[in-house]
CSV table of C-alpha atoms in Angstrom, one decimal:
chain,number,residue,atom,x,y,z
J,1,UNK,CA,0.0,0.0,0.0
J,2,UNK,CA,3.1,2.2,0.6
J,3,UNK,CA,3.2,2.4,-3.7
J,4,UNK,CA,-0.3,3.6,-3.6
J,5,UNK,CA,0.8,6.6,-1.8
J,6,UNK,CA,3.8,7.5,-3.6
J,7,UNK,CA,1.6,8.1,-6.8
J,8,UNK,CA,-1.6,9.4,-6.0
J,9,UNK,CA,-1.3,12.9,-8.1
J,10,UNK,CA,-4.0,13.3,-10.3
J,11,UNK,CA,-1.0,13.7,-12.8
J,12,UNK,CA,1.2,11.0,-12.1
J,13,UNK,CA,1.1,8.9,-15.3
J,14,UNK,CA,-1.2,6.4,-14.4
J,15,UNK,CA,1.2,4.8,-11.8
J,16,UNK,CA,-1.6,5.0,-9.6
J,17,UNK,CA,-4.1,3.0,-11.7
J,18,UNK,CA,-1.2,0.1,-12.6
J,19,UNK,CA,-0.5,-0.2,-8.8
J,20,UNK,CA,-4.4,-0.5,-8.3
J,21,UNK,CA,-4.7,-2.9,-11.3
J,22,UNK,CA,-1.5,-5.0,-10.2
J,23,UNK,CA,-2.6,-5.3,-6.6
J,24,UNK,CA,-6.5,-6.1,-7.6
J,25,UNK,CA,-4.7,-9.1,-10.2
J,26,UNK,CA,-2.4,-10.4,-7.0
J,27,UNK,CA,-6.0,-10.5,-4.8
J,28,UNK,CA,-7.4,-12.2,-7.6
J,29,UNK,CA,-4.5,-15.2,-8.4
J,30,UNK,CA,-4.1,-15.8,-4.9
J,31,UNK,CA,-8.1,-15.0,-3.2
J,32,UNK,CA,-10.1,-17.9,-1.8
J,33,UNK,CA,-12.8,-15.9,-0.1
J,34,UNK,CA,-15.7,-13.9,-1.3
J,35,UNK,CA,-14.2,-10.8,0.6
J,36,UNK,CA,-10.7,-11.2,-0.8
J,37,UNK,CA,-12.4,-11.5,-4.7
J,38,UNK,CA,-14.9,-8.6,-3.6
J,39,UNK,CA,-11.4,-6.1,-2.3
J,40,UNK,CA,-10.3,-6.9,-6.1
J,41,UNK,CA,-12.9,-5.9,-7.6
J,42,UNK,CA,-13.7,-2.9,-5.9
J,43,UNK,CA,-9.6,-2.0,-6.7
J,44,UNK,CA,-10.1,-2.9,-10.6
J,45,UNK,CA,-13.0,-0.4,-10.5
J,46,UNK,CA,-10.8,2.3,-8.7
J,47,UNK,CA,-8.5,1.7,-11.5
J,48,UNK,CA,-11.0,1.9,-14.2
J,49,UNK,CA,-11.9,5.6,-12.5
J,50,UNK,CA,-8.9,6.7,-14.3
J,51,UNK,CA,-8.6,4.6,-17.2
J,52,UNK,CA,-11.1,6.1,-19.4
J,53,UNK,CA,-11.7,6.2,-23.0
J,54,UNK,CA,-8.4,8.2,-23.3
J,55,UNK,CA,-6.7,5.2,-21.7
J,56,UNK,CA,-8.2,2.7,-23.6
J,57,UNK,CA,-5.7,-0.5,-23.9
J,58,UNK,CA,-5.2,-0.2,-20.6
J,59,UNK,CA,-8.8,0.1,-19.7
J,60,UNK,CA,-9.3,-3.3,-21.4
J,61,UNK,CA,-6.8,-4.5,-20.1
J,62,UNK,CA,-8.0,-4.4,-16.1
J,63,UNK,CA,-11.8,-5.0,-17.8
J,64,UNK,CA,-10.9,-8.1,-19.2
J,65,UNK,CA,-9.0,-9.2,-15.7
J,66,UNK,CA,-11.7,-8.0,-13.6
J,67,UNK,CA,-14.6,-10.0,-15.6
J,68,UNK,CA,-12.2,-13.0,-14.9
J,69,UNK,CA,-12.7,-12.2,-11.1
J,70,UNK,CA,-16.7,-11.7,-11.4
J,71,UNK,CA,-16.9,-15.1,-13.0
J,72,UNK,CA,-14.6,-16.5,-10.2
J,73,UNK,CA,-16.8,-15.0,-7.6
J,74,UNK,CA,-20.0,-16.9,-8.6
J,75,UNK,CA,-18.4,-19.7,-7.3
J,76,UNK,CA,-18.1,-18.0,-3.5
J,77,UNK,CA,-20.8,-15.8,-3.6
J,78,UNK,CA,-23.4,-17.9,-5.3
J,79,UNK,CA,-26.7,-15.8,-3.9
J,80,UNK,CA,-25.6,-13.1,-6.3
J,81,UNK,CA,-24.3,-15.3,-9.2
J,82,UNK,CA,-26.8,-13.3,-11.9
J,83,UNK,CA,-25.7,-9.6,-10.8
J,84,UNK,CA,-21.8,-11.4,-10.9
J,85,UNK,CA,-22.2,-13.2,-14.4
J,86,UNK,CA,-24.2,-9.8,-16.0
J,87,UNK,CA,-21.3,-7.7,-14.4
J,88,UNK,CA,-18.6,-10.3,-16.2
J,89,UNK,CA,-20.3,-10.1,-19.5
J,90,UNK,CA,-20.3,-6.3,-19.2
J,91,UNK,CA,-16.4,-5.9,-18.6
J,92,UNK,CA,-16.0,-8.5,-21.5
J,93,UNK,CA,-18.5,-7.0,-23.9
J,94,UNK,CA,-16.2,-3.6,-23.4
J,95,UNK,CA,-13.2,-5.2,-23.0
J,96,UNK,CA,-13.5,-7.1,-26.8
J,97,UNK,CA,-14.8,-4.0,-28.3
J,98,UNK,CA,-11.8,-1.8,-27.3
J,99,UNK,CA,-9.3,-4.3,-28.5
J,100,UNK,CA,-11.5,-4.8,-31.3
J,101,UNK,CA,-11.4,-0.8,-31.8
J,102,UNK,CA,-7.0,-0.9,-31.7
J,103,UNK,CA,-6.8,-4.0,-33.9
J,104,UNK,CA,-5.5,-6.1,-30.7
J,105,UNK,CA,-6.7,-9.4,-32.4
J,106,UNK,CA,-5.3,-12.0,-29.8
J,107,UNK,CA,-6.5,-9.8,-26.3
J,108,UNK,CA,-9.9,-9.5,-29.1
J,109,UNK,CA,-10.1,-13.3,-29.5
J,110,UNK,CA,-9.3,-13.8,-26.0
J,111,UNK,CA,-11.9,-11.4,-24.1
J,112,UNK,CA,-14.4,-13.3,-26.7
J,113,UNK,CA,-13.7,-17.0,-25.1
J,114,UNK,CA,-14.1,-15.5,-21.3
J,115,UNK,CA,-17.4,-13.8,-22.4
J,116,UNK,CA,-18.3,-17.2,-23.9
J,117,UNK,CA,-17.4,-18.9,-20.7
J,118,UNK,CA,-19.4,-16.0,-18.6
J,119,UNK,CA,-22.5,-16.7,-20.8
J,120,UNK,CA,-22.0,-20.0,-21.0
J,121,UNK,CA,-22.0,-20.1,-16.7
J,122,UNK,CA,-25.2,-17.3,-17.0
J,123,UNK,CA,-27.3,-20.5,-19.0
J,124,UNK,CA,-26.9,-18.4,-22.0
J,125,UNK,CA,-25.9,-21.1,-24.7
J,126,UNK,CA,-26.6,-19.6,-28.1
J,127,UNK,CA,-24.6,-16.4,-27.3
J,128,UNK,CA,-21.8,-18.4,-25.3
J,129,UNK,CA,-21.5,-20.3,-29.0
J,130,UNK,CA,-21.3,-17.5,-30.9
J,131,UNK,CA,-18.6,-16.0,-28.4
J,132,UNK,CA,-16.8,-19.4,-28.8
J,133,UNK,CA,-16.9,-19.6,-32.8
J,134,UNK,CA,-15.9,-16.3,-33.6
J,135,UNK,CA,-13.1,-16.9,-30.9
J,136,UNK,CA,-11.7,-19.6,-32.3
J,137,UNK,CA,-12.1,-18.1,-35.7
J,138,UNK,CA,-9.9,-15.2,-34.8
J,139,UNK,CA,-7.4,-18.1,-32.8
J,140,UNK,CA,-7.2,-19.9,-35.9
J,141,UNK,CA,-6.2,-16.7,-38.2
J,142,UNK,CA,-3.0,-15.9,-35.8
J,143,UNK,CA,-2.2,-19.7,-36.0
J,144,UNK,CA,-3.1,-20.1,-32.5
J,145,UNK,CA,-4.7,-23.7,-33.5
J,146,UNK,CA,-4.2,-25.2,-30.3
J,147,UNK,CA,-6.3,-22.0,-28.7
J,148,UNK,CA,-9.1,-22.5,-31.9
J,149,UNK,CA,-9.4,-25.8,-30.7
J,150,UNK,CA,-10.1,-25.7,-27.6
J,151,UNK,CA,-12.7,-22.4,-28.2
J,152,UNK,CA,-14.1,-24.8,-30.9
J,153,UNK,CA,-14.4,-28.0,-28.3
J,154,UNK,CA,-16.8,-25.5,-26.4
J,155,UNK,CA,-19.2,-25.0,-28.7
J,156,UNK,CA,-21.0,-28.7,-29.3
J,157,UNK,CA,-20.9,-29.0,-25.6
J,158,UNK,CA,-23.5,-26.4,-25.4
J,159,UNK,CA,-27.1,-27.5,-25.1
């Protein structure tokens, strides 16, 4: 927490938002409890309050990671599973549209299997299929067959 308040100057570079992001990604790896998931979350949002649309990579970046935690958190916080899994698909949906947006085809493809596997956990099988096949479409045009496969394997498990 001591890095936290080295750069909390409104116009410190963003040090402040990649300390917030780094710490909220530690919680996440290494949380077992509904509180330790919730403190991550609530950091990814504190670092989403600064990266805006100007900061755009970045902000997909922690979106992507914190959609990650929301799914994660169904498991320890079951009661609230739909608010967690329509929260998930949210960071996704924004997180593949700004790598979309900056031609970031791999993070693109990649926010696009974790939305699949949010909708897919939400009971929502047609749109987790879709996210799945066009995953493993963009997978397979970077070569990344071993990636297209496994996007691919999800889709016929689907009801």
């Amino acid at each position: 927490m001591q890095a936290l308040e080295s750069f909390s100057a409104p116009d410190e570079g963003g040090w402040h938002a990649r300390i917030l992001h780094n710490f909220a990604s530690a919680i996440s790896n290494l949380g077992n409890s509904r509180d330790e998931l919730r403190e991550s979350v609530a950091m990814f949002e504190q670092a989403l309050a600064w990266r805006t649309a100007e900061r755009a990579i970045a902000r997909g970046v922690s979106l992507h990671n914190m959609g990650i935690v929301l799914r994660r958190l169904v498991e320890l916080d079951p009661d609230n599973s739909p608010t967690h899994l329509a929260a998930s698909a949210a960071a996704f949906r924004e997180a593949a549209a700004i790598r979309e947006a900056h031609g970031l085809v791999e993070g693109h493809a990649l926010s696009l299997f974790h939305l699949g596997l949010t909708l897919e956990a939400a009971g929502q099988s047609k749109e987790a299929g879709a996210a799945f096949a066009s995953a493993a479409d963009e997978f397979e045009q970077l070569g990344k067959t071993d990636s297209a496969a496994i996007a691919r394997a999800r889709v016929p498990s689907l009801p």
